[in-house]
Amino acid sequence: HDFVSRMRLFVTNEVPAFQKFKKTKLEITEQLKNDLKLEEFKPRVLTSFVRNKLIDQVYFPIFGNNLAKQLGTVGANKRTDRMGMLLLISPPGYGKTTLMEYIANRLGLIFVKINGPAIGHEVTNVDPASANNSAAREELKKLNLAFE
């Protein structure tokens, strides 16, 4: 009977107190998010750029399906004959990352950035356990997501 009375006390006192704590914690978290304006730091794709309009209205109708297949879209129409990964090569600052962020956004894909220099020249395979530092290990974990 001691267990039943302790359980009843727990249900009537502790559970409501915990639920009130969770609600208060959520309210404080939301208030802090608003105060810190965290939404302003999220990357947003600017659809007003002329380049982006050109991509939407001209290039996507021409190569969009093929690009989606290369990037591995999912869903009912997922193709099993994906052609592989897409590699963009150009000097730093030419907009490769911005372009791919925009395209991924338009295709509804998740875009994962991989920092090649963090991986380094010493890495000879894609196993994160073989990386010689934590930065390379984290980048290899992200890279492995592409192979799954």
Tab-separated table of C-alpha atoms in Angstrom:
chain	number	residue	atom	x	y	z
A	1	HIS	CA	0.000	0.000	0.000
A	2	ASP	CA	2.964	2.281	0.546
A	3	PHE	CA	3.785	2.066	-3.161
A	4	VAL	CA	0.238	2.998	-4.184
A	5	SER	CA	0.154	6.024	-1.899
A	6	ARG	CA	3.610	7.157	-3.072
A	7	MET	CA	2.519	6.726	-6.683
A	8	ARG	CA	-0.637	8.747	-6.079
A	9	LEU	CA	1.451	11.499	-4.454
A	10	PHE	CA	3.853	11.439	-7.408
A	11	VAL	CA	1.049	11.676	-9.965
A	12	THR	CA	-0.721	14.508	-8.147
A	13	ASN	CA	2.380	16.579	-7.231
A	14	GLU	CA	5.467	15.734	-9.276
A	15	VAL	CA	3.919	15.176	-12.692
A	16	PRO	CA	2.048	18.521	-12.780
A	17	ALA	CA	5.163	20.300	-11.505
A	18	PHE	CA	7.255	18.728	-14.255
A	19	GLN	CA	4.687	19.621	-16.909
A	20	LYS	CA	4.672	23.205	-15.644
A	21	PHE	CA	8.489	23.211	-15.783
A	22	LYS	CA	8.451	21.998	-19.409
A	23	LYS	CA	5.920	24.661	-20.382
A	24	THR	CA	7.911	27.407	-18.653
A	25	LYS	CA	11.141	26.185	-20.252
A	26	LEU	CA	9.522	26.278	-23.705
A	27	GLU	CA	8.184	29.796	-23.134
A	28	ILE	CA	11.593	31.051	-21.956
A	29	THR	CA	13.332	29.378	-24.898
A	30	GLU	CA	10.938	30.952	-27.389
A	31	GLN	CA	11.372	34.354	-25.740
A	32	LEU	CA	15.171	34.049	-25.896
A	33	LYS	CA	14.993	32.995	-29.561
A	34	ASN	CA	12.948	36.116	-30.268
A	35	ASP	CA	15.259	38.339	-28.212
A	36	LEU	CA	18.390	36.977	-29.896
A	37	LYS	CA	16.704	37.118	-33.344
A	38	LEU	CA	18.098	33.707	-34.268
A	39	GLU	CA	15.919	33.523	-37.382
A	40	GLU	CA	18.008	36.322	-38.888
A	41	PHE	CA	21.056	34.032	-38.935
A	42	LYS	CA	19.408	31.270	-40.949
A	43	PRO	CA	20.486	31.281	-44.579
A	44	ARG	CA	17.764	32.463	-46.906
A	45	VAL	CA	17.727	32.109	-50.638
A	46	LEU	CA	17.152	35.364	-52.455
A	47	THR	CA	14.807	34.620	-55.329
A	48	SER	CA	15.015	38.174	-56.626
A	49	PHE	CA	18.506	37.811	-58.109
A	50	VAL	CA	18.471	37.901	-61.907
A	51	ARG	CA	20.635	34.752	-61.914
A	52	ASN	CA	18.065	32.916	-59.803
A	53	LYS	CA	15.227	33.967	-62.089
A	54	LEU	CA	17.291	32.784	-65.042
A	55	ILE	CA	17.794	29.422	-63.343
A	56	ASP	CA	14.076	29.074	-62.499
A	57	GLN	CA	12.645	30.204	-65.819
A	58	VAL	CA	15.246	29.065	-68.367
A	59	TYR	CA	17.648	26.437	-67.088
A	60	PHE	CA	15.437	24.319	-64.808
A	61	PRO	CA	12.949	23.536	-67.597
A	62	ILE	CA	15.888	22.382	-69.753
A	63	PHE	CA	17.979	20.329	-67.315
A	64	GLY	CA	16.031	20.202	-64.054
A	65	ASN	CA	14.939	16.557	-64.286
A	66	ASN	CA	18.421	15.374	-65.159
A	67	LEU	CA	19.971	17.449	-62.370
A	68	ALA	CA	17.438	16.162	-59.860
A	69	LYS	CA	18.297	12.629	-60.926
A	70	GLN	CA	22.024	13.303	-60.504
A	71	LEU	CA	21.517	14.798	-57.075
A	72	GLY	CA	19.344	11.869	-56.012
A	73	THR	CA	15.866	13.171	-55.370
A	74	VAL	CA	13.510	10.926	-53.445
A	75	GLY	CA	9.851	10.144	-53.637
A	76	ALA	CA	7.511	8.120	-55.793
A	77	ASN	CA	9.378	9.045	-58.967
A	78	LYS	CA	12.837	8.256	-57.620
A	79	ARG	CA	15.054	6.851	-60.310
A	80	THR	CA	17.375	3.964	-59.566
A	81	ASP	CA	19.789	4.842	-62.366
A	82	ARG	CA	21.324	7.893	-60.730
A	83	MET	CA	24.339	9.087	-62.627
A	84	GLY	CA	26.368	9.906	-59.523
A	85	MET	CA	27.507	13.009	-57.760
A	86	LEU	CA	27.793	16.501	-59.137
A	87	LEU	CA	31.226	18.139	-58.848
A	88	LEU	CA	31.668	21.856	-59.476
A	89	ILE	CA	35.204	23.126	-59.919
A	90	SER	CA	36.244	26.769	-60.094
A	91	PRO	CA	38.393	29.186	-58.093
A	92	PRO	CA	37.169	30.347	-54.678
A	93	GLY	CA	34.540	33.057	-54.681
A	94	TYR	CA	32.829	32.247	-57.977
A	95	GLY	CA	29.544	31.283	-56.288
A	96	LYS	CA	29.548	27.477	-56.446
A	97	THR	CA	28.201	27.110	-52.911
A	98	THR	CA	25.598	29.850	-53.336
A	99	LEU	CA	24.459	28.338	-56.622
A	100	MET	CA	24.101	24.851	-55.155
A	101	GLU	CA	22.326	26.151	-52.032
A	102	TYR	CA	19.804	27.841	-54.317
A	103	ILE	CA	19.339	24.794	-56.552
A	104	ALA	CA	18.986	22.450	-53.566
A	105	ASN	CA	16.399	24.787	-52.089
A	106	ARG	CA	14.430	24.889	-55.336
A	107	LEU	CA	14.547	21.089	-55.663
A	108	GLY	CA	13.597	20.585	-52.014
A	109	LEU	CA	16.863	18.854	-51.164
A	110	ILE	CA	19.084	19.101	-48.111
A	111	PHE	CA	22.409	20.733	-48.944
A	112	VAL	CA	25.414	19.551	-46.954
A	113	LYS	CA	28.597	21.601	-47.214
A	114	ILE	CA	31.862	19.696	-46.964
A	115	ASN	CA	35.054	21.574	-46.194
A	116	GLY	CA	37.708	19.883	-48.341
A	117	PRO	CA	40.707	21.663	-46.786
A	118	ALA	CA	39.606	20.442	-43.337
A	119	ILE	CA	39.901	16.874	-44.599
A	120	GLY	CA	43.470	17.532	-45.708
A	121	HIS	CA	45.905	15.696	-47.960
A	122	GLU	CA	46.800	12.914	-45.520
A	123	VAL	CA	43.391	11.212	-45.690
A	124	THR	CA	43.479	8.215	-48.019
A	125	ASN	CA	39.992	6.782	-47.461
A	126	VAL	CA	36.535	7.966	-46.422
A	127	ASP	CA	36.375	6.114	-43.095
A	128	PRO	CA	35.931	8.766	-40.365
A	129	ALA	CA	37.720	6.517	-37.877
A	130	SER	CA	40.907	6.765	-39.937
A	131	ALA	CA	40.984	10.584	-39.877
A	132	ASN	CA	43.915	12.091	-38.052
A	133	ASN	CA	41.978	15.005	-36.501
A	134	SER	CA	38.456	15.791	-35.373
A	135	ALA	CA	37.773	18.359	-38.124
A	136	ALA	CA	38.589	15.813	-40.837
A	137	ARG	CA	36.538	13.183	-39.002
A	138	GLU	CA	33.446	15.415	-38.962
A	139	GLU	CA	33.796	16.277	-42.661
A	140	LEU	CA	34.188	12.594	-43.573
A	141	LYS	CA	31.017	11.773	-41.626
A	142	LYS	CA	29.140	14.314	-43.758
A	143	LEU	CA	30.761	12.974	-46.923
A	144	ASN	CA	29.649	9.446	-46.066
A	145	LEU	CA	26.026	10.629	-46.035
A	146	ALA	CA	26.338	11.129	-49.797
A	147	PHE	CA	27.281	7.492	-50.305
A	148	GLU	CA	24.331	6.048	-48.362
